[in-house]
Amino acid sequence: MRVLVKGAGVAGLAAAFELAARGAAVTVVEVRHCLGGNASWMAGGMLAPWCERESAEQPVLDLGLCAADWWDAALPGHVTRAGTLVVAMPRDAGELDRFASRASGHRRVDEDEIALLEPDLAGRFQRGLFFPGEAHLDPRRAMAALYEKLAARGVEFRFGVDARHLAGFEREIDCTGIAAGDARLRGVRGEMLILHAPDISLSRPVRLLHPRLPLYLAPRANHHFMAGATMIESLPAGPATARSMMELLNAAYSVHPAFGEAAIVETGVGIRPAFPDNLPRVERQGGTVAINGLYRHGFLLAPAMARQAADLVFDQDKPAEHADETDSQRRSA
Ligand SMILES: Cc1cc2nc3c(=O)[nH]c(=O)nc-3n(C[C@H](O)[C@H](O)[C@H](O)COP(=O)(O)OP(=O)(O)OC[C@H]3O[C@@H](n4cnc5c(N)ncnc54)[C@H](O)[C@@H]3O)c2cc1C
C-alpha cells in the first residue's frame, strides 16, 4: 500500500515509522527544505505524562504512558529515564502544593534529596517533587535519527515540496500541524532558548514553578540546556520577544546563578497546534487520516497517535459503519 505522509514533524515521522513497520510503502513530503525548523524542532523533549496532567486532561496521561517505551524501542539509547524534578522558591511554596494536588506519580523531596538527585542544585531549594517514572530525549537528535532509520528502511523523503499538490497515493496522513488549515485549530506560541552553561550539570528536566513565569530546563549534551517555554495564544511565528527572553533568563538565573554566565546559543519560536479542548485527535475524512492538536505534548503523544493513525489507514477497507465507530472511538481516546 502506498501511503503519503504530509509533514516531517514529530507526528509525521512517528506515523511514517508505524506505517513502514506494518509494511506500507511510505513517502514523507515536507514543505521545508530540510528536517527541522518546525514546532517539533523547538520542543523540550520531555516525556512527562504525570507532570503534564497538572494542566492537561486525563487522556494526555493515558496516551502518554507508552511514549518512553515507544521511543526507546524505535531509537535505542535516545531516551533518558531519570524522572523530572519540580522545584519552587520558598515564597512560591503554595505553587508546589497546588502542583502536587493536581498531579500524580510523584513523591515529595527535601533539600537533601534534591542535592542527591541534582548535586549542582544543593542548597538552592528546600522542597520539591520528584516524578521518577518520567523520561526525556533530545528532540533534534531523535528526529534526525528517526529520519535516518526511516530512509534506511526505504521510506522516501521529499523536502521542499508542498504536499497539497501531490496525488497518486492510496492513503494519506496529514501531519502538517498548524498549517493543516483546520478552522478548529489555534496556534500557541512557544518561545525557547538554548543555553550553554559549562559550569552546570543536570541529569533530568528541572521545572521551576512560579505563579506567572514557570520555566523548565531540559538538559542536552555537553552542558547545553533548552530553557522554555512561553505559552502565548497567538499565531505569528516571528522572532522571540525581548520580554520573553528576559523572563526565561531570569527564571533560569534563579534556578542557578551560573546560568547568568551561560552562552545564548539560540533563541527559537514554535507554534503548537491546539484544538479547543487541548486534546489530540486522529480523524479520518474521506481517504485522509489526520493527526493534529498535539499542543504541548508532541513527543509524548506522537507514538500513541501514530499507532491510531496507522490502524485507521489499514482499517479503511472495513465496512462504513464499523469505520465510523472506530473514528469516534479514536477521537475520544
Ligand atoms: C517551545 C516548545 C516546547 C515544547 N516542548 C515539548 C516537550 O517537552 N514535550 C513534548 O512532548 N512536546 C513539546 N512541545 C510540543 C510539540 O513540539 C508539538 O506538539 C509538536 O511539535 C507538534 O508536532 P507536529 O508534527 O504536529 O507539527 P510540526 O512540528 O509543526 O510539523 C508539521 C510539519 O508539516 C510541515 N508542513 C506544513 N504544511 C505542509 C505542506 N503543505 N506540505 C508539506 N509539509 C507541510 C511543516 O513544515 C512542519 O514541518 C513543545 C513545543 C514548543 C513550541
Tab-separated table of C-alpha atoms and ligand atoms in Angstrom:
chain	number	residue	atom	x	y	z
A	1	MET	CA	0.000	0.000	0.000
A	2	ARG	CA	1.403	3.413	-0.999
A	3	VAL	CA	0.931	5.998	1.745
A	4	LEU	CA	1.721	9.706	1.622
A	5	VAL	CA	2.659	11.347	4.933
A	6	LYS	CA	2.361	15.121	4.787
A	7	GLY	CA	4.771	16.907	7.100
A	8	ALA	CA	8.021	15.792	8.745
A	9	GLY	CA	7.383	16.995	12.284
A	10	VAL	CA	7.244	14.517	15.116
A	11	ALA	CA	3.727	13.448	14.140
A	12	GLY	CA	4.719	12.727	10.534
A	13	LEU	CA	7.919	10.898	11.438
A	14	ALA	CA	6.198	8.759	14.061
A	15	ALA	CA	3.370	7.958	11.640
A	16	ALA	CA	5.872	7.021	8.932
A	17	PHE	CA	7.622	4.728	11.410
A	18	GLU	CA	4.404	2.928	12.335
A	19	LEU	CA	3.297	2.599	8.712
A	20	ALA	CA	6.660	1.334	7.485
A	21	ALA	CA	6.769	-1.168	10.342
A	22	ARG	CA	3.431	-2.535	9.113
A	23	GLY	CA	4.685	-2.934	5.577
A	24	ALA	CA	3.393	0.201	3.833
A	25	ALA	CA	5.414	1.904	1.097
A	26	VAL	CA	5.744	5.348	2.686
A	27	THR	CA	6.609	8.710	1.160
A	28	VAL	CA	7.104	11.655	3.543
A	29	VAL	CA	6.705	15.079	1.962
A	30	GLU	CA	7.902	18.181	3.790
A	31	VAL	CA	7.446	21.723	2.523
A	32	ARG	CA	10.590	22.930	4.293
A	33	HIS	CA	13.903	22.271	2.597
A	34	CYS	CA	15.306	20.139	5.409
A	35	LEU	CA	14.382	18.467	8.645
A	36	GLY	CA	13.662	20.897	11.455
A	37	GLY	CA	12.598	24.492	11.976
A	38	ASN	CA	9.073	23.388	12.885
A	39	ALA	CA	7.334	23.200	16.266
A	40	SER	CA	8.845	19.781	16.884
A	41	TRP	CA	12.361	21.162	16.454
A	42	MET	CA	11.765	23.691	19.254
A	43	ALA	CA	10.445	21.159	21.778
A	44	GLY	CA	11.993	20.376	25.132
A	45	GLY	CA	11.733	16.637	24.552
A	46	MET	CA	10.155	15.932	27.919
A	47	LEU	CA	8.197	12.690	28.102
A	48	ALA	CA	6.361	13.783	31.211
A	49	PRO	CA	2.806	12.440	31.333
A	50	TRP	CA	2.348	12.850	35.088
A	51	CYS	CA	3.689	16.415	35.207
A	52	GLU	CA	1.618	17.385	32.176
A	53	ARG	CA	-1.513	16.048	33.870
A	54	GLU	CA	-1.250	19.042	36.215
A	55	SER	CA	-2.697	21.202	33.464
A	56	ALA	CA	-3.931	18.623	30.941
A	57	GLU	CA	-6.871	16.249	30.837
A	58	GLN	CA	-6.649	12.544	31.680
A	59	PRO	CA	-6.251	11.356	28.032
A	60	VAL	CA	-2.878	13.079	27.881
A	61	LEU	CA	-1.663	10.931	30.756
A	62	ASP	CA	-3.265	7.761	29.399
A	63	LEU	CA	-1.975	8.252	25.871
A	64	GLY	CA	1.447	9.389	27.032
A	65	LEU	CA	2.234	6.391	29.195
A	66	CYS	CA	3.594	4.383	26.255
A	67	ALA	CA	5.807	7.184	24.909
A	68	ALA	CA	9.132	6.418	26.592
A	69	ASP	CA	8.891	2.726	25.662
A	70	TRP	CA	7.975	3.569	22.059
A	71	TRP	CA	10.908	5.961	21.639
A	72	ASP	CA	13.245	3.514	23.355
A	73	ALA	CA	12.214	0.717	21.018
A	74	ALA	CA	12.368	2.951	17.938
A	75	LEU	CA	15.648	4.631	18.865
A	76	PRO	CA	17.589	2.635	21.449
A	77	GLY	CA	19.852	4.856	23.530
A	78	HIS	CA	17.977	8.106	22.941
A	79	VAL	CA	15.676	8.059	25.961
A	80	THR	CA	16.963	9.062	29.378
A	81	ARG	CA	14.805	7.669	32.165
A	82	ALA	CA	15.829	9.850	35.067
A	83	GLY	CA	12.490	11.377	36.028
A	84	THR	CA	11.559	15.023	36.421
A	85	LEU	CA	12.374	17.320	39.324
A	86	VAL	CA	9.912	20.105	40.140
A	87	VAL	CA	11.034	22.873	42.485
A	88	ALA	CA	9.843	26.268	43.659
A	89	MET	CA	11.303	29.173	45.550
A	90	PRO	CA	10.270	29.242	49.250
A	91	ARG	CA	7.951	32.193	48.548
A	92	ASP	CA	6.175	30.064	45.903
A	93	ALA	CA	5.709	27.015	48.128
A	94	GLY	CA	1.967	27.237	47.514
A	95	GLU	CA	2.631	26.533	43.832
A	96	LEU	CA	4.320	23.279	44.779
A	97	ASP	CA	1.334	22.211	46.868
A	98	ARG	CA	-1.061	23.147	44.103
A	99	PHE	CA	1.024	21.229	41.510
A	100	ALA	CA	1.241	18.205	43.838
A	101	SER	CA	-2.511	18.145	44.348
A	102	ARG	CA	-3.218	18.198	40.618
A	103	ALA	CA	-0.631	15.647	39.502
A	104	SER	CA	0.140	12.061	40.488
A	105	GLY	CA	3.176	9.826	40.071
A	106	HIS	CA	5.423	11.918	42.312
A	107	ARG	CA	6.908	11.967	45.754
A	108	ARG	CA	7.938	14.911	47.879
A	109	VAL	CA	11.673	15.533	48.180
A	110	ASP	CA	13.544	17.688	50.663
A	111	GLU	CA	16.748	19.676	50.342
A	112	ASP	CA	18.927	16.607	50.925
A	113	GLU	CA	17.228	14.504	48.287
A	114	ILE	CA	17.262	17.379	45.821
A	115	ALA	CA	21.020	17.560	46.370
A	116	LEU	CA	21.333	13.819	45.790
A	117	LEU	CA	19.332	13.999	42.579
A	118	GLU	CA	20.958	17.155	41.270
A	119	PRO	CA	24.195	17.946	43.113
A	120	ASP	CA	24.509	21.320	41.368
A	121	LEU	CA	21.237	22.404	42.974
A	122	ALA	CA	22.434	21.572	46.518
A	123	GLY	CA	21.260	24.192	48.982
A	124	ARG	CA	19.164	26.063	46.449
A	125	PHE	CA	15.688	24.588	47.084
A	126	GLN	CA	14.202	23.267	50.292
A	127	ARG	CA	11.283	21.362	48.806
A	128	GLY	CA	10.384	19.744	45.556
A	129	LEU	CA	8.502	16.975	43.790
A	130	PHE	CA	10.188	14.075	42.058
A	131	PHE	CA	8.421	12.202	39.236
A	132	PRO	CA	10.558	9.051	38.942
A	133	GLY	CA	8.674	7.467	36.021
A	134	GLU	CA	9.275	10.279	33.565
A	135	ALA	CA	11.859	10.487	30.807
A	136	HIS	CA	13.325	12.854	28.244
A	137	LEU	CA	15.138	12.860	24.929
A	138	ASP	CA	16.808	15.381	22.654
A	139	PRO	CA	14.114	16.089	20.067
A	140	ARG	CA	16.524	17.131	17.343
A	141	ARG	CA	18.749	14.102	17.707
A	142	ALA	CA	15.689	11.896	17.890
A	143	MET	CA	14.136	13.379	14.754
A	144	ALA	CA	17.403	13.126	12.835
A	145	ALA	CA	17.868	9.519	13.961
A	146	LEU	CA	14.298	8.619	13.063
A	147	TYR	CA	14.753	10.191	9.643
A	148	GLU	CA	17.930	8.185	9.047
A	149	LYS	CA	16.328	4.973	10.228
A	150	LEU	CA	13.277	5.514	8.028
A	151	ALA	CA	15.382	6.359	4.997
A	152	ALA	CA	17.471	3.224	5.582
A	153	ARG	CA	14.250	1.198	5.632
A	154	GLY	CA	13.261	2.548	2.251
A	155	VAL	CA	10.928	5.373	3.249
A	156	GLU	CA	11.140	8.074	0.596
A	157	PHE	CA	11.585	11.684	1.740
A	158	ARG	CA	10.845	14.673	-0.460
A	159	PHE	CA	11.844	18.031	1.000
A	160	GLY	CA	10.871	21.442	-0.350
A	161	VAL	CA	7.612	20.069	-1.763
A	162	ASP	CA	4.101	21.250	-0.898
A	163	ALA	CA	2.148	18.066	-0.218
A	164	ARG	CA	-1.172	19.705	-1.094
A	165	HIS	CA	-0.306	19.358	-4.762
A	166	LEU	CA	0.506	15.648	-4.757
A	167	ALA	CA	-1.732	12.837	-5.900
A	168	GLY	CA	-1.477	9.161	-6.750
A	169	PHE	CA	-1.266	7.627	-3.295
A	170	GLU	CA	-3.682	5.052	-1.968
A	171	ARG	CA	-3.765	6.612	1.500
A	172	GLU	CA	-2.696	9.916	3.044
A	173	ILE	CA	-1.871	11.012	6.567
A	174	ASP	CA	-1.956	14.749	7.165
A	175	CYS	CA	0.591	15.757	9.801
A	176	THR	CA	1.009	19.396	8.820
A	177	GLY	CA	0.374	20.802	12.301
A	178	ILE	CA	-0.827	24.375	12.421
A	179	ALA	CA	-0.683	24.625	8.597
A	180	ALA	CA	-3.384	21.978	8.199
A	181	GLY	CA	-5.998	24.669	7.615
A	182	ASP	CA	-8.392	23.164	10.158
A	183	ALA	CA	-10.567	26.046	11.395
A	184	ARG	CA	-10.803	24.457	14.843
A	185	LEU	CA	-7.041	24.710	15.395
A	186	ARG	CA	-5.357	27.608	17.133
A	187	GLY	CA	-1.657	28.314	17.492
A	188	VAL	CA	0.008	28.583	20.879
A	189	ARG	CA	3.354	30.276	20.572
A	190	GLY	CA	6.246	28.763	22.473
A	191	GLU	CA	9.473	30.692	22.788
A	192	MET	CA	12.618	28.960	23.933
A	193	LEU	CA	16.366	29.348	24.357
A	194	ILE	CA	19.306	27.022	24.047
A	195	LEU	CA	21.924	27.842	26.653
A	196	HIS	CA	25.447	26.550	27.016
A	197	ALA	CA	26.391	26.576	30.688
A	198	PRO	CA	29.661	24.655	31.165
A	199	ASP	CA	29.580	25.106	34.947
A	200	ILE	CA	26.276	23.286	35.454
A	201	SER	CA	25.186	19.701	35.044
A	202	LEU	CA	21.609	18.455	35.340
A	203	SER	CA	20.612	14.828	34.893
A	204	ARG	CA	16.927	15.420	34.182
A	205	PRO	CA	14.482	18.178	33.278
A	206	VAL	CA	14.013	20.619	36.143
A	207	ARG	CA	10.801	22.613	36.334
A	208	LEU	CA	10.678	25.806	38.341
A	209	LEU	CA	7.163	26.692	39.427
A	210	HIS	CA	6.152	30.315	39.533
A	211	PRO	CA	2.669	31.861	39.521
A	212	ARG	CA	3.413	33.883	36.398
A	213	LEU	CA	6.653	32.651	34.821
A	214	PRO	CA	7.116	28.894	35.073
A	215	LEU	CA	10.290	27.549	33.476
A	216	TYR	CA	11.799	24.225	32.631
A	217	LEU	CA	15.384	23.418	31.844
A	218	ALA	CA	15.844	20.305	29.736
A	219	PRO	CA	19.447	19.039	29.675
A	220	ARG	CA	21.111	18.292	26.364
A	221	ALA	CA	24.593	17.008	25.543
A	222	ASN	CA	27.738	18.865	26.637
A	223	HIS	CA	26.154	21.231	29.160
A	224	HIS	CA	23.575	22.571	26.767
A	225	PHE	CA	20.098	23.269	28.112
A	226	MET	CA	16.807	24.012	26.460
A	227	ALA	CA	15.044	26.673	28.523
A	228	GLY	CA	11.369	27.032	27.860
A	229	ALA	CA	8.815	27.871	27.193
A	230	THR	CA	6.279	30.628	26.840
A	231	MET	CA	2.621	29.815	26.191
A	232	ILE	CA	1.183	32.686	24.207
A	233	GLU	CA	-2.161	32.383	22.467
A	234	SER	CA	-1.010	33.765	19.174
A	235	LEU	CA	-0.298	32.501	15.695
A	236	PRO	CA	2.567	34.603	14.331
A	237	ALA	CA	5.881	32.744	14.397
A	238	GLY	CA	8.054	35.879	14.313
A	239	PRO	CA	11.234	36.044	16.387
A	240	ALA	CA	11.189	35.631	20.144
A	241	THR	CA	10.487	38.834	22.045
A	242	ALA	CA	12.926	40.528	24.407
A	243	ARG	CA	10.348	40.284	27.217
A	244	SER	CA	10.016	36.520	26.868
A	245	MET	CA	13.762	36.037	26.699
A	246	MET	CA	14.295	38.226	29.772
A	247	GLU	CA	11.681	36.277	31.687
A	248	LEU	CA	13.099	32.881	30.736
A	249	LEU	CA	16.640	34.028	31.520
A	250	ASN	CA	15.571	35.494	34.865
A	251	ALA	CA	13.927	32.220	35.786
A	252	ALA	CA	16.990	30.214	34.690
A	253	TYR	CA	19.191	32.525	36.737
A	254	SER	CA	17.039	31.926	39.792
A	255	VAL	CA	17.459	28.147	39.359
A	256	HIS	CA	21.238	28.655	39.398
A	257	PRO	CA	23.268	31.879	39.097
A	258	ALA	CA	25.737	30.110	36.797
A	259	PHE	CA	23.096	30.420	34.091
A	260	GLY	CA	23.964	34.126	34.179
A	261	GLU	CA	27.294	33.207	32.592
A	262	ALA	CA	25.748	30.883	30.009
A	263	ALA	CA	26.176	31.488	26.303
A	264	ILE	CA	22.896	32.008	24.476
A	265	VAL	CA	23.328	29.568	21.619
A	266	GLU	CA	19.909	30.002	20.076
A	267	THR	CA	16.518	31.547	20.545
A	268	GLY	CA	13.537	29.977	18.835
A	269	VAL	CA	9.789	30.004	18.422
A	270	GLY	CA	7.439	27.118	17.697
A	271	ILE	CA	3.717	27.246	17.106
A	272	ARG	CA	1.913	24.459	18.942
A	273	PRO	CA	-1.214	23.278	17.140
A	274	ALA	CA	-4.129	23.022	19.579
A	275	PHE	CA	-7.811	22.135	19.396
A	276	PRO	CA	-10.232	23.979	21.695
A	277	ASP	CA	-10.051	21.233	24.347
A	278	ASN	CA	-6.241	20.979	24.017
A	279	LEU	CA	-6.566	17.256	23.274
A	280	PRO	CA	-5.024	15.496	20.264
A	281	ARG	CA	-7.112	13.991	17.518
A	282	VAL	CA	-6.697	11.285	14.934
A	283	GLU	CA	-9.514	11.707	12.438
A	284	ARG	CA	-10.427	10.325	9.064
A	285	GLN	CA	-12.079	12.344	6.372
A	286	GLY	CA	-12.512	10.538	3.100
A	287	GLY	CA	-9.214	8.992	2.135
A	288	THR	CA	-7.161	11.130	4.502
A	289	VAL	CA	-6.301	10.427	8.101
A	290	ALA	CA	-5.169	13.475	10.097
A	291	ILE	CA	-3.076	13.633	13.261
A	292	ASN	CA	-3.227	17.028	14.883
A	293	GLY	CA	-3.680	19.078	18.033
A	294	LEU	CA	-0.598	17.680	19.747
A	295	TYR	CA	-0.361	21.055	21.511
A	296	ARG	CA	2.392	20.932	24.152
A	297	HIS	CA	2.709	17.151	24.054
A	298	GLY	CA	4.004	16.233	20.606
A	299	PHE	CA	6.804	13.885	21.647
A	300	LEU	CA	4.683	12.484	24.434
A	301	LEU	CA	1.635	11.770	22.288
A	302	ALA	CA	3.004	11.119	18.791
A	303	PRO	CA	3.607	7.388	19.465
A	304	ALA	CA	0.006	6.703	20.516
A	305	MET	CA	-1.390	8.945	17.790
A	306	ALA	CA	0.791	7.317	15.139
A	307	ARG	CA	-0.424	3.871	16.159
A	308	GLN	CA	-4.041	5.011	15.980
A	309	ALA	CA	-3.485	6.629	12.597
A	310	ALA	CA	-1.826	3.502	11.221
A	311	ASP	CA	-4.763	1.430	12.498
A	312	LEU	CA	-7.148	3.718	10.622
A	313	VAL	CA	-5.089	3.624	7.448
A	314	PHE	CA	-5.099	-0.155	7.445
A	315	ASP	CA	-8.758	-0.268	8.534
A	316	GLN	CA	-10.029	1.615	5.520
A	317	ASP	CA	-11.358	-1.431	3.796
A	318	LYS	CA	-13.740	-2.113	6.673
A	319	PRO	CA	-17.477	-1.579	6.198
A	320	ALA	CA	-18.523	2.055	6.670
A	321	GLU	CA	-20.478	1.682	9.936
A	322	HIS	CA	-17.582	-0.060	11.593
A	323	ALA	CA	-15.100	2.515	10.341
A	324	ASP	CA	-17.254	5.406	11.671
A	325	GLU	CA	-17.471	3.749	15.034
A	326	THR	CA	-13.696	3.367	15.062
A	327	ASP	CA	-13.206	7.014	14.140
A	328	SER	CA	-15.273	8.316	17.020
A	329	GLN	CA	-13.516	5.969	19.403
A	330	ARG	CA	-10.222	7.427	18.268
A	331	ARG	CA	-11.368	10.954	18.950
A	332	SER	CA	-12.391	10.250	22.489
A	333	ALA	CA	-9.472	8.033	23.422
B	1	LIG	C1	8.871	25.612	22.798
B	1	LIG	C2	8.154	24.292	22.736
B	1	LIG	C3	8.475	23.293	23.655
B	1	LIG	C4	7.822	22.048	23.593
B	1	LIG	N1	8.218	21.068	24.451
B	1	LIG	C5	7.647	19.833	24.362
B	1	LIG	C6	8.085	18.772	25.197
B	1	LIG	O1	8.993	18.932	26.023
B	1	LIG	N2	7.492	17.546	25.064
B	1	LIG	C7	6.505	17.316	24.141
B	1	LIG	O2	6.003	16.193	24.081
B	1	LIG	N3	6.081	18.317	23.332
B	1	LIG	C8	6.623	19.558	23.420
B	1	LIG	N4	6.200	20.576	22.614
B	1	LIG	C9	5.063	20.337	21.702
B	1	LIG	C10	5.497	19.726	20.412
B	1	LIG	O3	6.635	20.350	19.923
B	1	LIG	C11	4.335	19.840	19.397
B	1	LIG	O4	3.181	19.251	19.933
B	1	LIG	C12	4.720	19.098	18.126
B	1	LIG	O5	5.897	19.622	17.623
B	1	LIG	C13	3.648	19.149	17.055
B	1	LIG	O6	4.145	18.322	16.034
B	1	LIG	P1	3.520	18.257	14.592
B	1	LIG	O7	4.299	17.223	13.880
B	1	LIG	O8	2.047	18.139	14.707
B	1	LIG	O9	3.778	19.720	13.987
B	1	LIG	P2	5.115	20.350	13.379
B	1	LIG	O10	6.302	20.013	14.185
B	1	LIG	O11	4.821	21.806	13.194
B	1	LIG	O12	5.267	19.651	11.970
B	1	LIG	C14	4.401	19.914	10.895
B	1	LIG	C15	5.226	19.849	9.630
B	1	LIG	O13	4.369	19.911	8.487
B	1	LIG	C16	5.032	20.690	7.507
B	1	LIG	N5	4.063	21.175	6.555
B	1	LIG	C17	3.123	22.139	6.717
B	1	LIG	N6	2.397	22.307	5.594
B	1	LIG	C18	2.890	21.423	4.685
B	1	LIG	C19	2.560	21.116	3.343
B	1	LIG	N7	1.568	21.744	2.697
B	1	LIG	N8	3.268	20.164	2.711
B	1	LIG	C20	4.273	19.502	3.329
B	1	LIG	N9	4.638	19.766	4.620
B	1	LIG	C21	3.940	20.702	5.282
B	1	LIG	C22	5.684	21.791	8.333
B	1	LIG	O14	6.703	22.443	7.602
B	1	LIG	C23	6.201	21.016	9.515
B	1	LIG	O15	7.496	20.539	9.307
B	1	LIG	C24	6.827	21.824	22.626
B	1	LIG	C25	6.518	22.822	21.707
B	1	LIG	C26	7.165	24.039	21.749
B	1	LIG	C27	6.845	25.091	20.730
